[in-house]
CSV table of N, CA and C in Angstrom, one decimal:
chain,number,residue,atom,x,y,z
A,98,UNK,N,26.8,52.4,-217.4
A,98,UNK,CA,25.6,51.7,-217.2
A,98,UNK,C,25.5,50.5,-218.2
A,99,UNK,N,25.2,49.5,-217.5
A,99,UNK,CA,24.7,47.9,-218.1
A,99,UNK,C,23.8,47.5,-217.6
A,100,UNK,N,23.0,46.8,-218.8
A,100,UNK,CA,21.7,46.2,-218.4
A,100,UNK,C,22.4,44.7,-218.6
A,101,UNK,N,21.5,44.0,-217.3
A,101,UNK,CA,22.2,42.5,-216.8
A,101,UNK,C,20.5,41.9,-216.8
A,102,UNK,N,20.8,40.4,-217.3
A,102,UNK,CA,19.3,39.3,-217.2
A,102,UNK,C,19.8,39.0,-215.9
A,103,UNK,N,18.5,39.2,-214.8
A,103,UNK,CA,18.7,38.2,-213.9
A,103,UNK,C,17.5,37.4,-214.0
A,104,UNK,N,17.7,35.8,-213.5
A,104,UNK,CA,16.9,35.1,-213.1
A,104,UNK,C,16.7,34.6,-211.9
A,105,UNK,N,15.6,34.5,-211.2
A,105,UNK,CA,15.4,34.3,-210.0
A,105,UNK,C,14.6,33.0,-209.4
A,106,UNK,N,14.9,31.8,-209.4
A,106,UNK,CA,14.4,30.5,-208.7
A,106,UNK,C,13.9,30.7,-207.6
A,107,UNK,N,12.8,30.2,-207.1
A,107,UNK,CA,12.0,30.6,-205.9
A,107,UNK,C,11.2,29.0,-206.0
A,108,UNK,N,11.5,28.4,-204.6
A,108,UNK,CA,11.2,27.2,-204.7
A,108,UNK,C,10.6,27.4,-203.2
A,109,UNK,N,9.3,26.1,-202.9
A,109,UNK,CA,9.2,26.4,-201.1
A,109,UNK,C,10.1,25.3,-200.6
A,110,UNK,N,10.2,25.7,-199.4
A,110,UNK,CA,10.9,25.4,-198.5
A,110,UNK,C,10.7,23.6,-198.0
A,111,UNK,N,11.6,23.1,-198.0
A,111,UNK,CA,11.1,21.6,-197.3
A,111,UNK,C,10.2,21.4,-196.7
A,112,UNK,N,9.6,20.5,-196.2
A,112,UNK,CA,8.6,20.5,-195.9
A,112,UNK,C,7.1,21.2,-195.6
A,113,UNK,N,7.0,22.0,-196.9
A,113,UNK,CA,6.3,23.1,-197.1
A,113,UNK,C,5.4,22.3,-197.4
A,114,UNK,N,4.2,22.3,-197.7
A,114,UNK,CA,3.2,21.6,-198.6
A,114,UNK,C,3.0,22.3,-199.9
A,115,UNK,N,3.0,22.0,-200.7
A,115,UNK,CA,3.2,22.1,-202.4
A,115,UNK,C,1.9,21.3,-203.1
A,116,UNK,N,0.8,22.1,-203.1
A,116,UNK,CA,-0.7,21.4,-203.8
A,116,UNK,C,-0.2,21.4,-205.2
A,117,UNK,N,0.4,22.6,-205.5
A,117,UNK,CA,0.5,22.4,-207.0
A,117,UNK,C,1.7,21.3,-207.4
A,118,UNK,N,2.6,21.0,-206.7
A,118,UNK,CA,3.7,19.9,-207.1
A,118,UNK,C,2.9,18.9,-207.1
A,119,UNK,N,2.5,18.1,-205.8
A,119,UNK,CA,1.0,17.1,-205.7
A,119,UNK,C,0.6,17.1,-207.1
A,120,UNK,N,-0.3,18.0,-207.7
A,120,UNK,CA,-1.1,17.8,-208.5
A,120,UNK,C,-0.7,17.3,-209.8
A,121,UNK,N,1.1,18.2,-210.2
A,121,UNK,CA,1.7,17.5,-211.1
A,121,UNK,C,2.0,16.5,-211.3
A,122,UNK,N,2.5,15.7,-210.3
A,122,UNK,CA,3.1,14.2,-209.8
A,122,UNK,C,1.7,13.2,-210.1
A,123,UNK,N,0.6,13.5,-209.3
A,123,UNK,CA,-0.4,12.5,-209.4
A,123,UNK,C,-0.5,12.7,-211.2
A,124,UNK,N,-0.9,13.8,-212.1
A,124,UNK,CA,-1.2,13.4,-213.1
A,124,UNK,C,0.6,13.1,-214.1
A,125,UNK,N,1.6,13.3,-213.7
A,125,UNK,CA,2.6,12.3,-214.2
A,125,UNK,C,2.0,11.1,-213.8
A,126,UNK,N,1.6,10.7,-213.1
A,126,UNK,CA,1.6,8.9,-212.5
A,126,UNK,C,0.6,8.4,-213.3
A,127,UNK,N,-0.7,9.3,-213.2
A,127,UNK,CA,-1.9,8.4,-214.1
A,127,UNK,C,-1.4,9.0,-215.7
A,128,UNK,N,-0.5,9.4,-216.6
A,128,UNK,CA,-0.1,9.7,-217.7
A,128,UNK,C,1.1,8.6,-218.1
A,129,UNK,N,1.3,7.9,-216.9
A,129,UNK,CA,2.4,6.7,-217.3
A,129,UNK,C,3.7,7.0,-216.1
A,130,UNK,N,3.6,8.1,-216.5
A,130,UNK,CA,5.5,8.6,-216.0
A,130,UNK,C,5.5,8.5,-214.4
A,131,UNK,N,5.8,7.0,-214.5
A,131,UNK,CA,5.7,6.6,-212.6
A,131,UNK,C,6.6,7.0,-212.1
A,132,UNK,N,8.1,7.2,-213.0
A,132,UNK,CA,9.3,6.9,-212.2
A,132,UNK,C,9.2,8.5,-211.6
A,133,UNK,N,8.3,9.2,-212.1
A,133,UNK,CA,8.4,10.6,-211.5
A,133,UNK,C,8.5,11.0,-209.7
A,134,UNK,N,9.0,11.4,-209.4
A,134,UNK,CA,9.1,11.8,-207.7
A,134,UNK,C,9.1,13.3,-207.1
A,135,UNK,N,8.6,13.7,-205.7
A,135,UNK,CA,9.0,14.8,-205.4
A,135,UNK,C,9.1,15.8,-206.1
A,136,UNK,N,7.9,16.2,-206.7
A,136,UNK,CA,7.7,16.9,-207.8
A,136,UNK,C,7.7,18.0,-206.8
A,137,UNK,N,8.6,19.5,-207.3
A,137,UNK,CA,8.0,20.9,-206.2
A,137,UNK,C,7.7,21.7,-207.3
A,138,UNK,N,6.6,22.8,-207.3
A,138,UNK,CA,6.5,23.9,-208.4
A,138,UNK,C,6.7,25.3,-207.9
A,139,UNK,N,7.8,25.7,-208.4
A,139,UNK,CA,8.0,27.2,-207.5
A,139,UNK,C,7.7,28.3,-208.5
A,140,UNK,N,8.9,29.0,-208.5
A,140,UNK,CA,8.4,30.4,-209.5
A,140,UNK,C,9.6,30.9,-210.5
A,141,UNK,N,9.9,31.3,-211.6
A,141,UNK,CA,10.8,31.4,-212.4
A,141,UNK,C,10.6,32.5,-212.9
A,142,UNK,N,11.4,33.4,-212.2
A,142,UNK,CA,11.2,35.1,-212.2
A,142,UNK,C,12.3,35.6,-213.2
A,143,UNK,N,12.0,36.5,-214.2
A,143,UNK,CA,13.2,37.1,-215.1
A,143,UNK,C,12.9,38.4,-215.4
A,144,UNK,N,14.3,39.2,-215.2
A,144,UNK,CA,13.9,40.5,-215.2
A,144,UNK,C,15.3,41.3,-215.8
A,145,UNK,N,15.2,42.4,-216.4
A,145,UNK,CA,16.3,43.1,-216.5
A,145,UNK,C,16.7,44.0,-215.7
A,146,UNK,N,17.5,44.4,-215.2
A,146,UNK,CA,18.0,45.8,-214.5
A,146,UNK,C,19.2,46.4,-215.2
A,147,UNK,N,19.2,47.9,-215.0
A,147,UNK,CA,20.3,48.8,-215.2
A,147,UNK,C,21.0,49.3,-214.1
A,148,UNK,N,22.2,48.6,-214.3
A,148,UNK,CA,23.6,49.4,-213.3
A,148,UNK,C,25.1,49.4,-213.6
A,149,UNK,N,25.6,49.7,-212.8
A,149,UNK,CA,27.1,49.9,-213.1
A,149,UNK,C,27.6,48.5,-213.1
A,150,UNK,N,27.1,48.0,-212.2
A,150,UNK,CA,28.6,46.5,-212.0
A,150,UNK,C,27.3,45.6,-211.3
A,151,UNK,N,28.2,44.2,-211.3
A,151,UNK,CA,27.1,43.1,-211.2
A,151,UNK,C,26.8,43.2,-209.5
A,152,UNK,N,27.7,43.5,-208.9
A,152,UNK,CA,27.6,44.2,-207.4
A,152,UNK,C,26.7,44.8,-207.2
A,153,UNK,N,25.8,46.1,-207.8
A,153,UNK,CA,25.2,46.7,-207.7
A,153,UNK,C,23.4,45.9,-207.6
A,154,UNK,N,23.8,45.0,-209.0
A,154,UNK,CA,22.7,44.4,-209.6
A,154,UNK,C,22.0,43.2,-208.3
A,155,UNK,N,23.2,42.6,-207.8
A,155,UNK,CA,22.8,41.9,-206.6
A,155,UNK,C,22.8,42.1,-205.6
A,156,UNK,N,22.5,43.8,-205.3
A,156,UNK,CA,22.3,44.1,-204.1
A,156,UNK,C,20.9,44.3,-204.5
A,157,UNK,N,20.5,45.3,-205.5
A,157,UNK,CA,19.2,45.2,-206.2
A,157,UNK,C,18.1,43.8,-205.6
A,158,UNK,N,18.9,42.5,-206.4
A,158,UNK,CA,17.6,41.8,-206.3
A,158,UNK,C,17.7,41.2,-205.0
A,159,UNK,N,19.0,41.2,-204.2
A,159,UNK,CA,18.5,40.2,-202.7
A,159,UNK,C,17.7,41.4,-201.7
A,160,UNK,N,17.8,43.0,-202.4
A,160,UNK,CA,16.9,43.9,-201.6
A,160,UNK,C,15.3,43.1,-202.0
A,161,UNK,N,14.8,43.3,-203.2
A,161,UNK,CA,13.9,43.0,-203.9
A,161,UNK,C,13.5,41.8,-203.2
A,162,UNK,N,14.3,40.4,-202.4
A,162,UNK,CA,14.0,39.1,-202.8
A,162,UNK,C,13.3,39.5,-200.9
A,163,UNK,N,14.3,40.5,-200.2
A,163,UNK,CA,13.9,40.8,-199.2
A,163,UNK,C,12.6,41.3,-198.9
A,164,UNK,N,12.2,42.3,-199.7
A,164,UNK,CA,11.4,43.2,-199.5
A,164,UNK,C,9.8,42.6,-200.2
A,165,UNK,N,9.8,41.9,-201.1
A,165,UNK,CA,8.5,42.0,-201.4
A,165,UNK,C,9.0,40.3,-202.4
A,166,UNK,N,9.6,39.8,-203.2
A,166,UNK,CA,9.8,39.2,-203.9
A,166,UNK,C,9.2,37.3,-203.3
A,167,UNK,N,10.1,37.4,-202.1
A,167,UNK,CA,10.3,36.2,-201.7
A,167,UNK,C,9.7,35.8,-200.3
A,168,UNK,N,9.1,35.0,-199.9
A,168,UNK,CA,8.3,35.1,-198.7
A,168,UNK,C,9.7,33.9,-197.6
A,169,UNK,N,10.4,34.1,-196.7
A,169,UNK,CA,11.3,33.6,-196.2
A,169,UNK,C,10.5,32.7,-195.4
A,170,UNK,N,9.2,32.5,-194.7
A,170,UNK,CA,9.0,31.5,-193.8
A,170,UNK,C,8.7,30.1,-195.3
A,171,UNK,N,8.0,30.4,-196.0
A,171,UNK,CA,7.9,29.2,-196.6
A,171,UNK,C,8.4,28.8,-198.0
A,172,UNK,N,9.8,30.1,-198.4
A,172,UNK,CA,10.2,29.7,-199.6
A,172,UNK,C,11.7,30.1,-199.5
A,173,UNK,N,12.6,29.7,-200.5
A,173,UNK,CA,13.7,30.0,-200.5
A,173,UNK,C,14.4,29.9,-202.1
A,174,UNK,N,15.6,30.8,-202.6
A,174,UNK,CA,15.6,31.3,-203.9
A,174,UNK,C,16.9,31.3,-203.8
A,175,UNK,N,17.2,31.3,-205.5
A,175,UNK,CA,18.6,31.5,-205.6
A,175,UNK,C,18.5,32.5,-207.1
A,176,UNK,N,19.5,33.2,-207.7
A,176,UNK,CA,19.4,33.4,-208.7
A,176,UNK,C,21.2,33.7,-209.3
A,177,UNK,N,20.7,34.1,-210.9
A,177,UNK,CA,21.8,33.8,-211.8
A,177,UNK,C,22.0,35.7,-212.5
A,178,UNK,N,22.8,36.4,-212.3
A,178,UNK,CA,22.9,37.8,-213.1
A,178,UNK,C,24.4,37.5,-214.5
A,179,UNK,N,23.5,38.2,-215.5
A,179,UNK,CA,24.5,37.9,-216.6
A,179,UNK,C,24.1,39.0,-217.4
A,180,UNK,N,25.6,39.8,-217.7
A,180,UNK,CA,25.2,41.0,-218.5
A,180,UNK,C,24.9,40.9,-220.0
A,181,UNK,N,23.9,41.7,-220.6
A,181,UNK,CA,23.3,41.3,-221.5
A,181,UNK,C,23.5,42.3,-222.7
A,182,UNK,N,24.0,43.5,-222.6
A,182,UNK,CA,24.0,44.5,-223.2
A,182,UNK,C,25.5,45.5,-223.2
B,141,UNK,N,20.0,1.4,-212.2
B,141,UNK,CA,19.0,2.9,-212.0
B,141,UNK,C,19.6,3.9,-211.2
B,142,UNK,N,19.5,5.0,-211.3
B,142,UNK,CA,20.3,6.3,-211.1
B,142,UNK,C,19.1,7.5,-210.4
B,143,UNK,N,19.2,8.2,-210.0
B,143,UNK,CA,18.4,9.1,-209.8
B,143,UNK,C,18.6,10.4,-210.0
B,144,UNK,N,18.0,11.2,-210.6
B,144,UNK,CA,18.2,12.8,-211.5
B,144,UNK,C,17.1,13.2,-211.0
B,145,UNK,N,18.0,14.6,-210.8
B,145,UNK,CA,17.0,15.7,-210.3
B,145,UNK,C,17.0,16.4,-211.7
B,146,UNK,N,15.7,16.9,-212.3
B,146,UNK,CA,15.3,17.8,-213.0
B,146,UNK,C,14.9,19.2,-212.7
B,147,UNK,N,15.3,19.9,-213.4
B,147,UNK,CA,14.9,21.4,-213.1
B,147,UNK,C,13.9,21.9,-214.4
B,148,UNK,N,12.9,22.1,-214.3
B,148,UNK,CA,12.4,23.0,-215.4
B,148,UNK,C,12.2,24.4,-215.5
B,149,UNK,N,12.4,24.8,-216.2
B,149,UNK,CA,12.5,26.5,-216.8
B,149,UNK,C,11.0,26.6,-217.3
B,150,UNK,N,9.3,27.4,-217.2
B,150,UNK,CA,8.6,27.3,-217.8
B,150,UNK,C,8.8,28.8,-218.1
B,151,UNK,N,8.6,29.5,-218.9
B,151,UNK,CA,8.1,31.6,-219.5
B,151,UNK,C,6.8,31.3,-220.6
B,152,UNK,N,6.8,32.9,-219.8
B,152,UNK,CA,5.7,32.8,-221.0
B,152,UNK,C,6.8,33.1,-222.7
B,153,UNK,N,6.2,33.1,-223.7
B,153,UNK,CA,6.8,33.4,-224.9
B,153,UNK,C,6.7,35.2,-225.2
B,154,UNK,N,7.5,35.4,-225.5
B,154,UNK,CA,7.2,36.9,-226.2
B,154,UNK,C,5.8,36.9,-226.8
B,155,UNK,N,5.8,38.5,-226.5
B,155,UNK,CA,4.7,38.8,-226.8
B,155,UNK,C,2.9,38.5,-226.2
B,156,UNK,N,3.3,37.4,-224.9
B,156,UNK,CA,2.1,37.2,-224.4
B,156,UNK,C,2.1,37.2,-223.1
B,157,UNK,N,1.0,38.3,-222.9
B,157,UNK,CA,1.0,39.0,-221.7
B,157,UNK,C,1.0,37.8,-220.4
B,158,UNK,N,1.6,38.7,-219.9
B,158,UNK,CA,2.1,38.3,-218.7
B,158,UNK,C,1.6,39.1,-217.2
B,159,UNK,N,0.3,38.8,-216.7
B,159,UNK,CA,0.3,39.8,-216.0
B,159,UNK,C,0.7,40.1,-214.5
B,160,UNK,N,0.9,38.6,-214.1
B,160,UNK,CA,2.1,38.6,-212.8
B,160,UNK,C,3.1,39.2,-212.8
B,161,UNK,N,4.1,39.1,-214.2
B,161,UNK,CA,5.2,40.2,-214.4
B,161,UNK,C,5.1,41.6,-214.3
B,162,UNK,N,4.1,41.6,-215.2
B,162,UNK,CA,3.1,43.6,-214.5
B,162,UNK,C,3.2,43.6,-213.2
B,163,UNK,N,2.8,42.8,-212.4
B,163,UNK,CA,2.4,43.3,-211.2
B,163,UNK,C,4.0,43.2,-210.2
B,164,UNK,N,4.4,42.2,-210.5
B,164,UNK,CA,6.0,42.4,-209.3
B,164,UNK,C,6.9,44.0,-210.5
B,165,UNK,N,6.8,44.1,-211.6
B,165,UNK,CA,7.5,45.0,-212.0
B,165,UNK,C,7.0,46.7,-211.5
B,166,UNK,N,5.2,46.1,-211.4
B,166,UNK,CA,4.6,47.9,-210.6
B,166,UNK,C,5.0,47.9,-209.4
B,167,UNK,N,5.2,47.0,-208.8
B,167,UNK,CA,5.3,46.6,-207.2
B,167,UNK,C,6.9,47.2,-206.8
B,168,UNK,N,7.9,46.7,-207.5
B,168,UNK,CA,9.1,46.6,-208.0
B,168,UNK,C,9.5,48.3,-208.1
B,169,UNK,N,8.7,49.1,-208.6
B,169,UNK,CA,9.1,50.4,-208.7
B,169,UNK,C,8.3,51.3,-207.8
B,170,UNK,N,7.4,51.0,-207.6
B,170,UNK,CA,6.8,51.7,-206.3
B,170,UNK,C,7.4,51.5,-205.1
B,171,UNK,N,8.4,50.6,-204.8
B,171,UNK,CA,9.1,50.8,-203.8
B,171,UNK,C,10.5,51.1,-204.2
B,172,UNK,N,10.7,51.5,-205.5
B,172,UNK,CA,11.9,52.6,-205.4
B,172,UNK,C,13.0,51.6,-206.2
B,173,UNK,N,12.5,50.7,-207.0
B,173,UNK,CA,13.9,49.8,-207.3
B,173,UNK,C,13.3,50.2,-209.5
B,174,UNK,N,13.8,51.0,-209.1
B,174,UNK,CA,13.0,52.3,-211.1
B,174,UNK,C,14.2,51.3,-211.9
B,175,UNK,N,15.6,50.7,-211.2
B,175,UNK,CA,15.8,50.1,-213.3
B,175,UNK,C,15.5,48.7,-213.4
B,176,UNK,N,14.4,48.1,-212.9
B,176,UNK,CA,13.9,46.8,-213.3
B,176,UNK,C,12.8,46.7,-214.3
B,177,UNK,N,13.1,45.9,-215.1
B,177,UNK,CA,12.3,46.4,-216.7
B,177,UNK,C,11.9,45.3,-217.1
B,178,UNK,N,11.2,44.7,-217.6
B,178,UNK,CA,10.5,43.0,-218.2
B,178,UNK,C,10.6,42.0,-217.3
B,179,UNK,N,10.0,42.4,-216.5
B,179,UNK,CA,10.0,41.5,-215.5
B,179,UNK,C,8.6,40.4,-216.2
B,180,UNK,N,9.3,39.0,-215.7
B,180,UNK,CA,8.2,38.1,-216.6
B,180,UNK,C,8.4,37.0,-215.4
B,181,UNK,N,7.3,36.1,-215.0
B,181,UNK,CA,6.9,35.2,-214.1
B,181,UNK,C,6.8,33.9,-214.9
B,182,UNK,N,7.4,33.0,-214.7
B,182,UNK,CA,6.9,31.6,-215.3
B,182,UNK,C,7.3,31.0,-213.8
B,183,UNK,N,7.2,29.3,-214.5
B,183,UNK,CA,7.4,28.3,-213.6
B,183,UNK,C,8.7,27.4,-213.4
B,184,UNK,N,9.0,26.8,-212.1
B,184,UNK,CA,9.9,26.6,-211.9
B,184,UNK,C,10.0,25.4,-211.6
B,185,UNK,N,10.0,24.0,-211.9
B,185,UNK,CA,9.5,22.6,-211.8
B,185,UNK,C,10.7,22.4,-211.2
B,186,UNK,N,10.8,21.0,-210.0
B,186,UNK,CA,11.7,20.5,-209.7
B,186,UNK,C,11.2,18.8,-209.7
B,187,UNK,N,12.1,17.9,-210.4
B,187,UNK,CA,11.5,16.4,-209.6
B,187,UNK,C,12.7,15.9,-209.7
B,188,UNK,N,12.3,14.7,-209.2
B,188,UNK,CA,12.9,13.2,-209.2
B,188,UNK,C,12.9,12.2,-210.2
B,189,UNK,N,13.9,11.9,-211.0
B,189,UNK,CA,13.3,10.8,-211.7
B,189,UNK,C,14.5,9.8,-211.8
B,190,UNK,N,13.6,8.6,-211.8
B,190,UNK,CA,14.7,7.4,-211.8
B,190,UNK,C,15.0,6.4,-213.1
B,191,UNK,N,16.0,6.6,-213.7
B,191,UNK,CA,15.9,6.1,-215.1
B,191,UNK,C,17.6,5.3,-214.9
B,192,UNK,N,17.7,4.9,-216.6
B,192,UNK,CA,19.1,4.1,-216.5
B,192,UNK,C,19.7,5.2,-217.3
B,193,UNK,N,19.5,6.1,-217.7
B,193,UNK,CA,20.8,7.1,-218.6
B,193,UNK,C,19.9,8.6,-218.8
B,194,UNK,N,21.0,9.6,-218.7
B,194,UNK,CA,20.4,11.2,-218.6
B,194,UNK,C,19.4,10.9,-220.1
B,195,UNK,N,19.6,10.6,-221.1
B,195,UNK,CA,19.4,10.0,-222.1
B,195,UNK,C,17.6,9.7,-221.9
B,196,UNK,N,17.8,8.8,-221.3
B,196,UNK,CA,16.2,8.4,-220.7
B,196,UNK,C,15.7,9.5,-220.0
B,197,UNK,N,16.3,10.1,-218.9
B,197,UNK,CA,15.3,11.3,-218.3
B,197,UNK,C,15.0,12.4,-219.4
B,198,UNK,N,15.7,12.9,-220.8
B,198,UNK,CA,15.9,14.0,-221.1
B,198,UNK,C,14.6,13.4,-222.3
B,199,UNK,N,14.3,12.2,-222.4
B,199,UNK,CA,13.0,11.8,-223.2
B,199,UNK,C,11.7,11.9,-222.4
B,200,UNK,N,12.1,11.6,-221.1
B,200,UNK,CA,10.5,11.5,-220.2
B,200,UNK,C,10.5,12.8,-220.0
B,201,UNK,N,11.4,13.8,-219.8
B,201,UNK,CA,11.0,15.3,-219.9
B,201,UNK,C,10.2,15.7,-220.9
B,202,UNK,N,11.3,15.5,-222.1
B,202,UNK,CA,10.8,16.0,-223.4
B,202,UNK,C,8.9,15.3,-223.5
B,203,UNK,N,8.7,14.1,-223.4
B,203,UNK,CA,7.3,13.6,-223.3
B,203,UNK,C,6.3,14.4,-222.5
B,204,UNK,N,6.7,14.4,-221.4
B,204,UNK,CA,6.1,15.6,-220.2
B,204,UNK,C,5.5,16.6,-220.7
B,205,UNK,N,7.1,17.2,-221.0
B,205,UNK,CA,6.2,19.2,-221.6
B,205,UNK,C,5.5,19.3,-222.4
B,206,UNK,N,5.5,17.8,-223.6
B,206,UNK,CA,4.5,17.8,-224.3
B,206,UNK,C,3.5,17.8,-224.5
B,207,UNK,N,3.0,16.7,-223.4
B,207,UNK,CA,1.5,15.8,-223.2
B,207,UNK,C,0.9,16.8,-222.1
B,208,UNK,N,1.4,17.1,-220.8
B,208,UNK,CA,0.6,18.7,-220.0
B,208,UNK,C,1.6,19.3,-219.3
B,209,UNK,N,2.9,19.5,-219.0
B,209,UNK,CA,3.6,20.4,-218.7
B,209,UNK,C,3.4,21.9,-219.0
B,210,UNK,N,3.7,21.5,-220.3
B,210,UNK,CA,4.0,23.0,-221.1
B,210,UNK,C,3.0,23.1,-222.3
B,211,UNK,N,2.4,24.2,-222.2
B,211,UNK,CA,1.5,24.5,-223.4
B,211,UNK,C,2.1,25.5,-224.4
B,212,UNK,N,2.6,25.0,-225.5
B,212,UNK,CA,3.1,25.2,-226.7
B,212,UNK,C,3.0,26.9,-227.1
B,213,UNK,N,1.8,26.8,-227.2
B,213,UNK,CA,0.6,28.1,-227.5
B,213,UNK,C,1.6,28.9,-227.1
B,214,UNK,N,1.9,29.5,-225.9
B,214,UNK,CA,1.8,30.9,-224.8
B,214,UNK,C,3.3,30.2,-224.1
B,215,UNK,N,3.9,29.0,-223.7
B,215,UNK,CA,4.9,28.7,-223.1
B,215,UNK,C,6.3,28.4,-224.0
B,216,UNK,N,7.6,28.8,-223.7
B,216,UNK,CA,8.6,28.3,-223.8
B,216,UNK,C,9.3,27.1,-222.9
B,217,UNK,N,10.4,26.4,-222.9
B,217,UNK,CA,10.8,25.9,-221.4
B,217,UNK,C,12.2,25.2,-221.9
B,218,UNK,N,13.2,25.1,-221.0
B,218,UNK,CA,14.6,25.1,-221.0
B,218,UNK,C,14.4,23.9,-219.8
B,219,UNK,N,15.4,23.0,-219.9
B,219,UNK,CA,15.4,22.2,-218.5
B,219,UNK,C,17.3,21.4,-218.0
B,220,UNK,N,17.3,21.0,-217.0
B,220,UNK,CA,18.4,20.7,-216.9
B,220,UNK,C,18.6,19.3,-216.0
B,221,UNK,N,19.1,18.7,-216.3
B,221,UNK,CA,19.2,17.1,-215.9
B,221,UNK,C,20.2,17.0,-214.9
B,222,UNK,N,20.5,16.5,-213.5
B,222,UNK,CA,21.7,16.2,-212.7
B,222,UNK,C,21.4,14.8,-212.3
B,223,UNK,N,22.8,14.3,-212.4
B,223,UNK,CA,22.4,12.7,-211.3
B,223,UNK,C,22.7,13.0,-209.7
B,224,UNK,N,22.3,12.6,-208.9
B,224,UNK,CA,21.6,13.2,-207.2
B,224,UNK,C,22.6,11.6,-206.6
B,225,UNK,N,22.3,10.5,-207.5
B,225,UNK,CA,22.7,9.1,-206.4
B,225,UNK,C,22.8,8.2,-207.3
């Protein structure tokens, strides 16, 4: 048994509507920072797990990303597993 | 002028509660996935920005997290610069 960091990016989907990216962008613009663009805000998930091999660990979170984590009509994710212990 | 995608990393800091992470980590074991452990939720920024050197974007970042990105207090944040075009 090894405990692995994973992190998990969760961004929406193209043409998704993103109020909270919007809201970042307009106040980059009136703060100066024009050259700013296409601001998206998604979600920056970190977690540890315990298993045998990094195999195991990424069946774990794409069950997880399936099951409750990640909403597939309007977002989409990637992540990074790295043993830590 | 060049165009860079940014990626930001936002967590909360140790030691301050997190209660989105509570809740996908209760979530997370009630449906049976028992070795996920510190599970913690921050933010996941993506933009555009158009500058003449990573040099320049990695200052309009740094400016950014400062002025309302990232609140010092309760936030950490890691970011990563790519040129796109």
């Amino acid at each position: 048994m090894a405990t692995y960091l994973v992190k998990v990016f969760i961004s929406y989907r193209k043409g998704v509507l993103d109020p909270q990216g919007v809201a970042v962008e307009k106040a980059a613009h009136q703060l100066g920072f024009t050259k700013v663009r296409n601001v998206r805000v998604g979600k920056y998930i970190t977690m540890e797990i315990e298993a045998d091999s990094v195999e195991e660990v990424k069946r774990e979170v794409e069950e997880m990303a399936k099951r409750f984590l990640v909403n597939p009509v309007i977002e989409e994710y990637t992540y990074e597993v790295e043993e830590v212990k």
